[in-house]
Amino acid sequence: MRVVSLISGGIDSAVSTGLALREKNIEVIALHLSNYPFAENIMEKKIEKILLMLSKKFNKKIPFIVVSHSDSLKGILKNCSRKHTCVLCRRMMFREAEKIAENEKASALVTGESLGQVASQTLSNLLTTGEAVRIPIIRPLLGLDKIEIERIARSFGTFKASIEGGNCCSIAPEKPATKSFAGFIREEEKKLKVNELINKAVKERRKKVVGQWS
Amino acid sequence: MELKEFTGKPCKSRQALEFIPKKRLNLDLEALAQKIKKDFFIETETPYVLIMKVNGKSVSLFKSGKMIVKETTEEKEGRAIAEKVFGFVD
C-alpha cells in the first residue's frame, strides 16, 4: 500500500509520517504543502532533516514532494471569510494532496491531526475539511494528546528538529471558527478558482528522494 | 508612527525580531501598500498581511500593526528597518 503523508515541519506530522513508515508494508511519499512566503523559507530544509532521521530510523527511502500552496492561501485571504481561513486552507491542501496521490498511485492520505488540538482540528472542522476529498484520510494521532505525541517524537528522534526555528504559517486568524458547515464553506469556495489553483500548484511540484537505506 | 509606540523583542523560535504596537492598530494594508510600493518591493499583498523586502530582509506587517523583521537578530538593523516602514503608518 502506498500513502501520501502530509508533513509541515512541526512535531505532529513528523510523528504521523514516522508511524506510517514504521509499517513494513506501507510505502510512504512525504508531501509538504509550502506556505512560503506566509511561512519561512527554511521549512523545506527542516523537513528534509526530519525525513533523513526517519529514513535512518526505519531504513526506508522517502520520496519527498513539495507543492507551493501560497496562491491558494492568498486567494482565501483576499476573498473568503476570515474566521474560516484555516478550514478553507486545509480543504485546498487536501485537494492538492489528493491530486498528488492520484499521480503517485497512492491510495490514502496520512495527516498529523489530533482531535481538539487546534481550532482546525475540532470534530466539526475535521469533518468539513475531510469532505473536500474522496480519498481516505488516515489520522494516526487522532486520539493522542500532545504529551503522548511528544513522547513518540522523542523515540523517533525527530522532536528536537521539529521544535527548532521555523513556523509553517504566520497568518492564522486570531479568532478562528471552531465549528463549520460544509454548505457555507462550499459557498465561500465559489469565490475561488479551485481547480485552476490546484492544477497549477500540482503541475509546479518538485520531487526528490530523501534518505539512507540499505 | 514612531518606533517608541512599539515594543520590540527577538522572536523565540526563529531568527527574527518582532515589533508589537503598544495600542492595537487596525491598518488598511491595501492603502498602505499603495503608499510604500515605490520604496519597498512588495512580495505579497493581502488584507491581513503585507510581505515585503526592506534592505534585503523579509518583513511581514500585519493588520494589527505587528511587524516581523526576518533573517536578522541584530537589534540595530531590525529597528532601522522597522522605523522605515512605520514612518509610512499614519
PDB file of C-alpha atoms in Angstrom:
ATOM      1  CA  MET A   1       0.000   0.000   0.000  1.00  0.00           C
ATOM      2  CA  ARG A   2       1.264   3.442  -0.881  1.00  0.00           C
ATOM      3  CA  VAL A   3       0.257   6.571   1.043  1.00  0.00           C
ATOM      4  CA  VAL A   4       0.941  10.292   0.792  1.00  0.00           C
ATOM      5  CA  SER A   5       1.883  11.672   4.202  1.00  0.00           C
ATOM      6  CA  LEU A   6       1.447  15.403   4.724  1.00  0.00           C
ATOM      7  CA  ILE A   7       4.359  16.941   6.590  1.00  0.00           C
ATOM      8  CA  SER A   8       4.563  20.535   7.837  1.00  0.00           C
ATOM      9  CA  GLY A   9       7.816  20.569   9.794  1.00  0.00           C
ATOM     10  CA  GLY A  10       6.105  20.513  13.192  1.00  0.00           C
ATOM     11  CA  ILE A  11       6.091  17.786  15.852  1.00  0.00           C
ATOM     12  CA  ASP A  12       2.859  16.000  14.934  1.00  0.00           C
ATOM     13  CA  SER A  13       3.219  15.403  11.211  1.00  0.00           C
ATOM     14  CA  ALA A  14       6.743  14.047  11.719  1.00  0.00           C
ATOM     15  CA  VAL A  15       5.241  11.504  14.135  1.00  0.00           C
ATOM     16  CA  SER A  16       2.356  10.526  11.840  1.00  0.00           C
ATOM     17  CA  THR A  17       4.803  10.145   8.956  1.00  0.00           C
ATOM     18  CA  GLY A  18       7.057   8.040  11.199  1.00  0.00           C
ATOM     19  CA  LEU A  19       4.161   5.816  12.252  1.00  0.00           C
ATOM     20  CA  ALA A  20       3.306   5.207   8.597  1.00  0.00           C
ATOM     21  CA  LEU A  21       6.958   4.468   7.785  1.00  0.00           C
ATOM     22  CA  ARG A  22       7.142   2.011  10.700  1.00  0.00           C
ATOM     23  CA  GLU A  23       4.624  -0.255   8.978  1.00  0.00           C
ATOM     24  CA  LYS A  24       6.577  -2.669   6.811  1.00  0.00           C
ATOM     25  CA  ASN A  25       4.008  -2.899   4.043  1.00  0.00           C
ATOM     26  CA  ILE A  26       3.393   0.798   3.669  1.00  0.00           C
ATOM     27  CA  GLU A  27       5.308   2.839   1.151  1.00  0.00           C
ATOM     28  CA  VAL A  28       5.325   6.484   2.202  1.00  0.00           C
ATOM     29  CA  ILE A  29       5.586   9.546  -0.011  1.00  0.00           C
ATOM     30  CA  ALA A  30       6.125  12.707   2.051  1.00  0.00           C
ATOM     31  CA  LEU A  31       4.325  15.808   0.832  1.00  0.00           C
ATOM     32  CA  HIS A  32       4.979  19.341   2.026  1.00  0.00           C
ATOM     33  CA  LEU A  33       2.438  21.986   1.047  1.00  0.00           C
ATOM     34  CA  SER A  34       4.557  25.085   1.332  1.00  0.00           C
ATOM     35  CA  ASN A  35       3.040  28.298   2.647  1.00  0.00           C
ATOM     36  CA  TYR A  36       6.060  30.415   1.749  1.00  0.00           C
ATOM     37  CA  PRO A  37       6.092  33.499   1.894  1.00  0.00           C
ATOM     38  CA  PHE A  38       3.442  33.143   4.633  1.00  0.00           C
ATOM     39  CA  ALA A  39       5.892  30.768   6.291  1.00  0.00           C
ATOM     40  CA  GLU A  40       9.651  30.790   6.448  1.00  0.00           C
ATOM     41  CA  ASN A  41      11.751  29.557   3.570  1.00  0.00           C
ATOM     42  CA  ILE A  42      13.774  27.273   5.859  1.00  0.00           C
ATOM     43  CA  MET A  43      10.854  24.827   6.212  1.00  0.00           C
ATOM     44  CA  GLU A  44      11.868  22.630   3.293  1.00  0.00           C
ATOM     45  CA  LYS A  45      15.396  22.143   4.673  1.00  0.00           C
ATOM     46  CA  LYS A  46      13.964  21.499   8.132  1.00  0.00           C
ATOM     47  CA  ILE A  47      11.636  18.808   6.761  1.00  0.00           C
ATOM     48  CA  GLU A  48      14.450  17.189   4.783  1.00  0.00           C
ATOM     49  CA  LYS A  49      16.391  16.925   8.033  1.00  0.00           C
ATOM     50  CA  ILE A  50      13.410  15.279   9.766  1.00  0.00           C
ATOM     51  CA  LEU A  51      12.859  12.897   6.848  1.00  0.00           C
ATOM     52  CA  LEU A  52      16.518  11.921   6.877  1.00  0.00           C
ATOM     53  CA  MET A  53      16.171  10.970  10.550  1.00  0.00           C
ATOM     54  CA  LEU A  54      13.047   8.942   9.843  1.00  0.00           C
ATOM     55  CA  SER A  55      14.691   7.315   6.858  1.00  0.00           C
ATOM     56  CA  LYS A  56      17.596   6.144   9.022  1.00  0.00           C
ATOM     57  CA  LYS A  57      15.284   5.034  11.826  1.00  0.00           C
ATOM     58  CA  PHE A  58      13.057   2.914   9.579  1.00  0.00           C
ATOM     59  CA  ASN A  59      15.586   2.068   6.892  1.00  0.00           C
ATOM     60  CA  LYS A  60      13.387   3.263   4.071  1.00  0.00           C
ATOM     61  CA  LYS A  61      13.923   5.775   1.315  1.00  0.00           C
ATOM     62  CA  ILE A  62      11.359   8.553   1.290  1.00  0.00           C
ATOM     63  CA  PRO A  63      10.215  10.269  -1.898  1.00  0.00           C
ATOM     64  CA  PHE A  64       9.629  13.912  -0.942  1.00  0.00           C
ATOM     65  CA  ILE A  65       7.331  16.224  -2.906  1.00  0.00           C
ATOM     66  CA  VAL A  66       6.971  19.966  -2.357  1.00  0.00           C
ATOM     67  CA  VAL A  67       3.936  21.840  -3.656  1.00  0.00           C
ATOM     68  CA  SER A  68       3.505  25.581  -3.294  1.00  0.00           C
ATOM     69  CA  HIS A  69       0.227  26.275  -1.536  1.00  0.00           C
ATOM     70  CA  SER A  70       0.666  30.039  -1.267  1.00  0.00           C
ATOM     71  CA  ASP A  71      -1.534  31.042  -4.240  1.00  0.00           C
ATOM     72  CA  SER A  72      -4.437  29.117  -2.733  1.00  0.00           C
ATOM     73  CA  LEU A  73      -3.883  30.755   0.634  1.00  0.00           C
ATOM     74  CA  LYS A  74      -3.601  34.185  -0.958  1.00  0.00           C
ATOM     75  CA  GLY A  75      -6.917  33.632  -2.760  1.00  0.00           C
ATOM     76  CA  ILE A  76      -8.570  32.590   0.501  1.00  0.00           C
ATOM     77  CA  LEU A  77      -7.211  35.623   2.359  1.00  0.00           C
ATOM     78  CA  LYS A  78      -8.386  38.005  -0.340  1.00  0.00           C
ATOM     79  CA  ASN A  79     -11.826  36.564  -0.971  1.00  0.00           C
ATOM     80  CA  CYS A  80     -13.189  34.414   1.832  1.00  0.00           C
ATOM     81  CA  SER A  81     -14.450  34.535   5.411  1.00  0.00           C
ATOM     82  CA  ARG A  82     -11.507  35.353   7.676  1.00  0.00           C
ATOM     83  CA  LYS A  83     -12.792  33.158  10.521  1.00  0.00           C
ATOM     84  CA  HIS A  84     -12.720  30.159   8.192  1.00  0.00           C
ATOM     85  CA  THR A  85      -9.231  30.693   6.721  1.00  0.00           C
ATOM     86  CA  CYS A  86      -7.800  27.514   8.290  1.00  0.00           C
ATOM     87  CA  VAL A  87     -10.680  25.263   7.256  1.00  0.00           C
ATOM     88  CA  LEU A  88     -10.623  26.604   3.694  1.00  0.00           C
ATOM     89  CA  CYS A  89      -6.842  26.347   3.589  1.00  0.00           C
ATOM     90  CA  ARG A  90      -6.854  22.723   4.732  1.00  0.00           C
ATOM     91  CA  ARG A  91      -9.548  21.782   2.230  1.00  0.00           C
ATOM     92  CA  MET A  92      -7.351  23.164  -0.548  1.00  0.00           C
ATOM     93  CA  MET A  93      -4.345  21.320   0.894  1.00  0.00           C
ATOM     94  CA  PHE A  94      -6.292  18.055   0.909  1.00  0.00           C
ATOM     95  CA  ARG A  95      -7.336  18.578  -2.696  1.00  0.00           C
ATOM     96  CA  GLU A  96      -3.726  19.214  -3.734  1.00  0.00           C
ATOM     97  CA  ALA A  97      -2.663  16.134  -1.770  1.00  0.00           C
ATOM     98  CA  GLU A  98      -5.399  14.023  -3.359  1.00  0.00           C
ATOM     99  CA  LYS A  99      -4.200  15.066  -6.805  1.00  0.00           C
ATOM    100  CA  ILE A 100      -0.619  14.143  -5.865  1.00  0.00           C
ATOM    101  CA  ALA A 101      -1.873  10.789  -4.558  1.00  0.00           C
ATOM    102  CA  GLU A 102      -3.614  10.146  -7.890  1.00  0.00           C
ATOM    103  CA  ASN A 103      -0.398  10.934  -9.767  1.00  0.00           C
ATOM    104  CA  GLU A 104       1.663   8.756  -7.465  1.00  0.00           C
ATOM    105  CA  LYS A 105      -0.896   5.921  -7.414  1.00  0.00           C
ATOM    106  CA  ALA A 106      -1.292   6.212  -3.643  1.00  0.00           C
ATOM    107  CA  SER A 107      -4.494   5.076  -2.008  1.00  0.00           C
ATOM    108  CA  ALA A 108      -4.701   7.229   1.143  1.00  0.00           C
ATOM    109  CA  LEU A 109      -3.501  10.401   2.808  1.00  0.00           C
ATOM    110  CA  VAL A 110      -1.866  10.412   6.250  1.00  0.00           C
ATOM    111  CA  THR A 111      -2.060  13.520   8.436  1.00  0.00           C
ATOM    112  CA  GLY A 112      -0.833  14.561  11.869  1.00  0.00           C
ATOM    113  CA  GLU A 113      -4.218  15.839  13.009  1.00  0.00           C
ATOM    114  CA  SER A 114      -5.112  15.260  16.634  1.00  0.00           C
ATOM    115  CA  LEU A 115      -8.653  15.812  17.855  1.00  0.00           C
ATOM    116  CA  GLY A 116      -9.158  19.184  19.502  1.00  0.00           C
ATOM    117  CA  GLN A 117      -5.516  20.253  19.437  1.00  0.00           C
ATOM    118  CA  VAL A 118      -6.099  23.435  17.434  1.00  0.00           C
ATOM    119  CA  ALA A 119      -9.138  25.209  16.007  1.00  0.00           C
ATOM    120  CA  SER A 120      -8.935  23.459  12.646  1.00  0.00           C
ATOM    121  CA  GLN A 121      -8.899  20.075  14.379  1.00  0.00           C
ATOM    122  CA  THR A 122     -12.248  20.122  16.188  1.00  0.00           C
ATOM    123  CA  LEU A 123     -14.557  17.268  15.205  1.00  0.00           C
ATOM    124  CA  SER A 124     -16.716  19.674  13.204  1.00  0.00           C
ATOM    125  CA  ASN A 125     -13.764  21.119  11.287  1.00  0.00           C
ATOM    126  CA  LEU A 126     -12.183  17.712  10.679  1.00  0.00           C
ATOM    127  CA  LEU A 127     -15.447  16.581   9.089  1.00  0.00           C
ATOM    128  CA  THR A 128     -15.681  19.713   6.952  1.00  0.00           C
ATOM    129  CA  THR A 129     -12.075  19.527   5.790  1.00  0.00           C
ATOM    130  CA  GLY A 130     -12.262  15.802   5.088  1.00  0.00           C
ATOM    131  CA  GLU A 131     -15.362  16.072   2.935  1.00  0.00           C
ATOM    132  CA  ALA A 132     -13.447  18.115   0.322  1.00  0.00           C
ATOM    133  CA  VAL A 133     -11.851  14.917  -0.990  1.00  0.00           C
ATOM    134  CA  ARG A 134     -12.854  11.338  -1.780  1.00  0.00           C
ATOM    135  CA  ILE A 135      -9.547   9.693  -0.877  1.00  0.00           C
ATOM    136  CA  PRO A 136      -9.411   8.071   2.597  1.00  0.00           C
ATOM    137  CA  ILE A 137      -7.611  10.137   5.246  1.00  0.00           C
ATOM    138  CA  ILE A 138      -5.676   8.210   7.900  1.00  0.00           C
ATOM    139  CA  ARG A 139      -5.151  10.172  11.116  1.00  0.00           C
ATOM    140  CA  PRO A 140      -2.912   8.029  13.342  1.00  0.00           C
ATOM    141  CA  LEU A 141      -2.663  10.708  16.063  1.00  0.00           C
ATOM    142  CA  LEU A 142      -6.360  11.436  16.295  1.00  0.00           C
ATOM    143  CA  GLY A 143      -6.871  10.201  19.856  1.00  0.00           C
ATOM    144  CA  LEU A 144      -3.438  11.022  21.267  1.00  0.00           C
ATOM    145  CA  ASP A 145      -2.690  14.040  23.446  1.00  0.00           C
ATOM    146  CA  LYS A 146       0.325  16.288  22.995  1.00  0.00           C
ATOM    147  CA  ILE A 147       2.364  14.575  25.727  1.00  0.00           C
ATOM    148  CA  GLU A 148       1.939  11.199  24.036  1.00  0.00           C
ATOM    149  CA  ILE A 149       2.785  12.652  20.629  1.00  0.00           C
ATOM    150  CA  GLU A 150       5.936  14.301  22.001  1.00  0.00           C
ATOM    151  CA  ARG A 151       6.985  11.022  23.631  1.00  0.00           C
ATOM    152  CA  ILE A 152       6.776   9.244  20.272  1.00  0.00           C
ATOM    153  CA  ALA A 153       8.608  12.143  18.573  1.00  0.00           C
ATOM    154  CA  ARG A 154      11.458  11.701  21.069  1.00  0.00           C
ATOM    155  CA  SER A 155      11.547   7.962  20.452  1.00  0.00           C
ATOM    156  CA  PHE A 156      11.742   8.615  16.683  1.00  0.00           C
ATOM    157  CA  GLY A 157      14.471  11.211  17.277  1.00  0.00           C
ATOM    158  CA  THR A 158      12.561  13.986  15.485  1.00  0.00           C
ATOM    159  CA  PHE A 159      11.435  16.075  18.469  1.00  0.00           C
ATOM    160  CA  LYS A 160      14.401  18.431  18.634  1.00  0.00           C
ATOM    161  CA  ALA A 161      14.474  19.084  14.890  1.00  0.00           C
ATOM    162  CA  SER A 162      10.713  19.723  14.889  1.00  0.00           C
ATOM    163  CA  ILE A 163      10.838  22.427  17.563  1.00  0.00           C
ATOM    164  CA  GLU A 164      13.816  24.225  16.055  1.00  0.00           C
ATOM    165  CA  GLY A 165      13.167  27.558  14.285  1.00  0.00           C
ATOM    166  CA  GLY A 166      10.654  27.788  11.514  1.00  0.00           C
ATOM    167  CA  ASN A 167       6.961  28.408  11.546  1.00  0.00           C
ATOM    168  CA  CYS A 168       4.712  26.724   8.991  1.00  0.00           C
ATOM    169  CA  CYS A 169       2.102  29.524   8.909  1.00  0.00           C
ATOM    170  CA  SER A 170       2.076  33.101  10.138  1.00  0.00           C
ATOM    171  CA  ILE A 171      -1.384  34.089   9.030  1.00  0.00           C
ATOM    172  CA  ALA A 172      -3.856  32.048  11.085  1.00  0.00           C
ATOM    173  CA  PRO A 173      -6.778  34.240  12.240  1.00  0.00           C
ATOM    174  CA  GLU A 174      -6.857  35.404  15.844  1.00  0.00           C
ATOM    175  CA  LYS A 175     -10.370  34.056  16.306  1.00  0.00           C
ATOM    176  CA  PRO A 176     -10.744  31.026  14.035  1.00  0.00           C
ATOM    177  CA  ALA A 177     -14.057  29.215  13.670  1.00  0.00           C
ATOM    178  CA  THR A 178     -14.150  26.024  15.743  1.00  0.00           C
ATOM    179  CA  LYS A 179     -17.369  24.912  14.066  1.00  0.00           C
ATOM    180  CA  SER A 180     -18.002  24.946  10.343  1.00  0.00           C
ATOM    181  CA  PHE A 181     -20.716  23.851   7.982  1.00  0.00           C
ATOM    182  CA  ALA A 182     -19.856  22.274   4.666  1.00  0.00           C
ATOM    183  CA  GLY A 183     -22.665  24.167   2.885  1.00  0.00           C
ATOM    184  CA  PHE A 184     -21.304  27.541   3.965  1.00  0.00           C
ATOM    185  CA  ILE A 185     -17.730  26.548   3.158  1.00  0.00           C
ATOM    186  CA  ARG A 186     -18.715  25.358  -0.328  1.00  0.00           C
ATOM    187  CA  GLU A 187     -20.362  28.759  -0.929  1.00  0.00           C
ATOM    188  CA  GLU A 188     -17.171  30.513   0.171  1.00  0.00           C
ATOM    189  CA  GLU A 189     -15.150  28.338  -2.198  1.00  0.00           C
ATOM    190  CA  LYS A 190     -17.204  29.618  -5.119  1.00  0.00           C
ATOM    191  CA  LYS A 191     -15.165  32.829  -4.697  1.00  0.00           C
ATOM    192  CA  LEU A 192     -12.030  30.874  -5.607  1.00  0.00           C
ATOM    193  CA  LYS A 193     -10.858  29.294  -8.835  1.00  0.00           C
ATOM    194  CA  VAL A 194     -10.439  25.988  -7.028  1.00  0.00           C
ATOM    195  CA  ASN A 195      -9.500  23.717  -9.943  1.00  0.00           C
ATOM    196  CA  GLU A 196      -7.194  26.259 -11.539  1.00  0.00           C
ATOM    197  CA  LEU A 197      -5.329  26.834  -8.257  1.00  0.00           C
ATOM    198  CA  ILE A 198      -4.942  23.122  -7.574  1.00  0.00           C
ATOM    199  CA  ASN A 199      -3.849  22.206 -11.078  1.00  0.00           C
ATOM    200  CA  LYS A 200      -1.247  24.978 -11.165  1.00  0.00           C
ATOM    201  CA  ALA A 201       0.135  24.079  -7.723  1.00  0.00           C
ATOM    202  CA  VAL A 202       0.387  20.365  -8.551  1.00  0.00           C
ATOM    203  CA  LYS A 203       1.873  20.989 -12.002  1.00  0.00           C
ATOM    204  CA  GLU A 204       4.692  23.018 -10.452  1.00  0.00           C
ATOM    205  CA  ARG A 205       5.559  20.380  -7.816  1.00  0.00           C
ATOM    206  CA  ARG A 206       9.134  19.408  -7.115  1.00  0.00           C
ATOM    207  CA  LYS A 207      10.201  15.901  -6.192  1.00  0.00           C
ATOM    208  CA  LYS A 208      13.307  14.329  -4.732  1.00  0.00           C
ATOM    209  CA  VAL A 209      14.217  11.277  -2.720  1.00  0.00           C
ATOM    210  CA  VAL A 210      15.485  11.682   0.814  1.00  0.00           C
ATOM    211  CA  GLY A 211      17.280   9.206   2.928  1.00  0.00           C
ATOM    212  CA  GLN A 212      19.691   6.488   3.664  1.00  0.00           C
ATOM    213  CA  TRP A 213      18.740   2.891   3.340  1.00  0.00           C
ATOM    214  CA  SER A 214      20.487  -0.393   2.864  1.00  0.00           C
TER     215      SER A 214
ATOM    216  CA  MET B   1       4.043  56.492  13.623  1.00  0.00           C
ATOM    217  CA  GLU B   2       7.231  56.373  15.633  1.00  0.00           C
ATOM    218  CA  LEU B   3       9.115  53.352  16.852  1.00  0.00           C
ATOM    219  CA  LYS B   4       8.622  54.358  20.514  1.00  0.00           C
ATOM    220  CA  GLU B   5       4.937  53.412  20.063  1.00  0.00           C
ATOM    221  CA  PHE B   6       6.004  49.775  19.572  1.00  0.00           C
ATOM    222  CA  THR B   7       7.621  47.131  21.753  1.00  0.00           C
ATOM    223  CA  GLY B   8      10.458  45.285  20.046  1.00  0.00           C
ATOM    224  CA  LYS B   9      11.863  41.876  21.015  1.00  0.00           C
ATOM    225  CA  PRO B  10      13.619  38.912  19.422  1.00  0.00           C
ATOM    226  CA  CYS B  11      11.348  36.076  18.264  1.00  0.00           C
ATOM    227  CA  LYS B  12      11.591  32.951  20.430  1.00  0.00           C
ATOM    228  CA  SER B  13      11.523  30.341  17.728  1.00  0.00           C
ATOM    229  CA  ARG B  14      13.312  31.903  14.793  1.00  0.00           C
ATOM    230  CA  GLN B  15      15.925  34.287  13.540  1.00  0.00           C
ATOM    231  CA  ALA B  16      13.736  37.383  13.555  1.00  0.00           C
ATOM    232  CA  LEU B  17      12.692  40.454  15.503  1.00  0.00           C
ATOM    233  CA  GLU B  18       9.126  41.269  16.400  1.00  0.00           C
ATOM    234  CA  PHE B  19       7.604  44.724  16.922  1.00  0.00           C
ATOM    235  CA  ILE B  20       4.213  44.966  18.600  1.00  0.00           C
ATOM    236  CA  PRO B  21       2.255  48.232  18.879  1.00  0.00           C
ATOM    237  CA  LYS B  22       1.530  49.348  22.447  1.00  0.00           C
ATOM    238  CA  LYS B  23      -2.000  50.144  21.288  1.00  0.00           C
ATOM    239  CA  ARG B  24      -3.644  47.677  18.917  1.00  0.00           C
ATOM    240  CA  LEU B  25      -3.978  49.061  15.374  1.00  0.00           C
ATOM    241  CA  ASN B  26      -6.338  48.267  12.536  1.00  0.00           C
ATOM    242  CA  LEU B  27      -4.270  49.068   9.477  1.00  0.00           C
ATOM    243  CA  ASP B  28      -5.655  49.419   5.983  1.00  0.00           C
ATOM    244  CA  LEU B  29      -2.915  47.370   4.359  1.00  0.00           C
ATOM    245  CA  GLU B  30      -4.167  47.886   0.814  1.00  0.00           C
ATOM    246  CA  ALA B  31      -3.932  51.681   1.185  1.00  0.00           C
ATOM    247  CA  LEU B  32      -0.577  51.347   2.921  1.00  0.00           C
ATOM    248  CA  ALA B  33       0.749  49.141   0.117  1.00  0.00           C
ATOM    249  CA  GLN B  34      -0.051  51.886  -2.375  1.00  0.00           C
ATOM    250  CA  LYS B  35       1.969  54.338  -0.307  1.00  0.00           C
ATOM    251  CA  ILE B  36       5.036  52.213   0.218  1.00  0.00           C
ATOM    252  CA  LYS B  37       5.381  50.311  -3.025  1.00  0.00           C
ATOM    253  CA  LYS B  38       7.637  52.977  -4.534  1.00  0.00           C
ATOM    254  CA  ASP B  39      10.123  52.472  -1.717  1.00  0.00           C
ATOM    255  CA  PHE B  40       9.912  48.746  -0.977  1.00  0.00           C
ATOM    256  CA  PHE B  41       9.419  45.613  -3.050  1.00  0.00           C
ATOM    257  CA  ILE B  42       6.086  44.118  -2.034  1.00  0.00           C
ATOM    258  CA  GLU B  43       6.244  40.340  -2.282  1.00  0.00           C
ATOM    259  CA  THR B  44       2.694  39.548  -1.175  1.00  0.00           C
ATOM    260  CA  GLU B  45      -0.283  41.760  -0.509  1.00  0.00           C
ATOM    261  CA  THR B  46      -3.432  40.595   1.284  1.00  0.00           C
ATOM    262  CA  PRO B  47      -5.918  42.409   3.566  1.00  0.00           C
ATOM    263  CA  TYR B  48      -4.252  40.775   6.615  1.00  0.00           C
ATOM    264  CA  VAL B  49      -0.546  40.847   5.911  1.00  0.00           C
ATOM    265  CA  LEU B  50       1.913  42.669   3.702  1.00  0.00           C
ATOM    266  CA  ILE B  51       5.137  40.826   2.994  1.00  0.00           C
ATOM    267  CA  MET B  52       7.918  42.995   1.615  1.00  0.00           C
ATOM    268  CA  LYS B  53      11.661  43.284   1.206  1.00  0.00           C
ATOM    269  CA  VAL B  54      13.323  46.124   3.090  1.00  0.00           C
ATOM    270  CA  ASN B  55      17.124  46.476   2.990  1.00  0.00           C
ATOM    271  CA  GLY B  56      17.273  42.905   1.683  1.00  0.00           C
ATOM    272  CA  LYS B  57      15.333  41.471   4.654  1.00  0.00           C
ATOM    273  CA  SER B  58      11.882  39.932   4.536  1.00  0.00           C
ATOM    274  CA  VAL B  59       9.363  41.943   6.560  1.00  0.00           C
ATOM    275  CA  SER B  60       5.778  40.954   7.432  1.00  0.00           C
ATOM    276  CA  LEU B  61       3.419  43.710   8.542  1.00  0.00           C
ATOM    277  CA  PHE B  62       0.082  42.540   9.932  1.00  0.00           C
ATOM    278  CA  LYS B  63      -3.253  44.359  10.091  1.00  0.00           C
ATOM    279  CA  SER B  64      -2.935  44.553  13.889  1.00  0.00           C
ATOM    280  CA  GLY B  65       0.269  46.584  13.489  1.00  0.00           C
ATOM    281  CA  LYS B  66       2.553  43.697  14.453  1.00  0.00           C
ATOM    282  CA  MET B  67       5.707  43.570  12.359  1.00  0.00           C
ATOM    283  CA  ILE B  68       8.201  40.743  11.984  1.00  0.00           C
ATOM    284  CA  VAL B  69      11.634  41.534  10.556  1.00  0.00           C
ATOM    285  CA  LYS B  70      13.039  38.185   9.425  1.00  0.00           C
ATOM    286  CA  GLU B  71      16.534  36.913   8.702  1.00  0.00           C
ATOM    287  CA  THR B  72      18.181  39.009  11.417  1.00  0.00           C
ATOM    288  CA  THR B  73      18.521  39.144  15.176  1.00  0.00           C
ATOM    289  CA  GLU B  74      20.599  42.351  15.072  1.00  0.00           C
ATOM    290  CA  GLU B  75      18.540  44.782  17.096  1.00  0.00           C
ATOM    291  CA  LYS B  76      20.051  47.875  15.492  1.00  0.00           C
ATOM    292  CA  GLU B  77      19.389  46.606  11.983  1.00  0.00           C
ATOM    293  CA  GLY B  78      15.848  45.467  12.861  1.00  0.00           C
ATOM    294  CA  ARG B  79      14.968  48.792  14.474  1.00  0.00           C
ATOM    295  CA  ALA B  80      16.236  50.730  11.458  1.00  0.00           C
ATOM    296  CA  ILE B  81      14.046  48.632   9.148  1.00  0.00           C
ATOM    297  CA  ALA B  82      11.008  48.912  11.421  1.00  0.00           C
ATOM    298  CA  GLU B  83      11.474  52.674  11.677  1.00  0.00           C
ATOM    299  CA  LYS B  84      11.480  52.989   7.882  1.00  0.00           C
ATOM    300  CA  VAL B  85       8.215  51.059   7.496  1.00  0.00           C
ATOM    301  CA  PHE B  86       6.396  52.597  10.457  1.00  0.00           C
ATOM    302  CA  GLY B  87       7.256  56.002   9.010  1.00  0.00           C
ATOM    303  CA  PHE B  88       4.565  55.311   6.398  1.00  0.00           C
ATOM    304  CA  VAL B  89       1.903  54.437   9.004  1.00  0.00           C
ATOM    305  CA  ASP B  90      -0.312  57.388   9.986  1.00  0.00           C
TER     306      ASP B  90
END
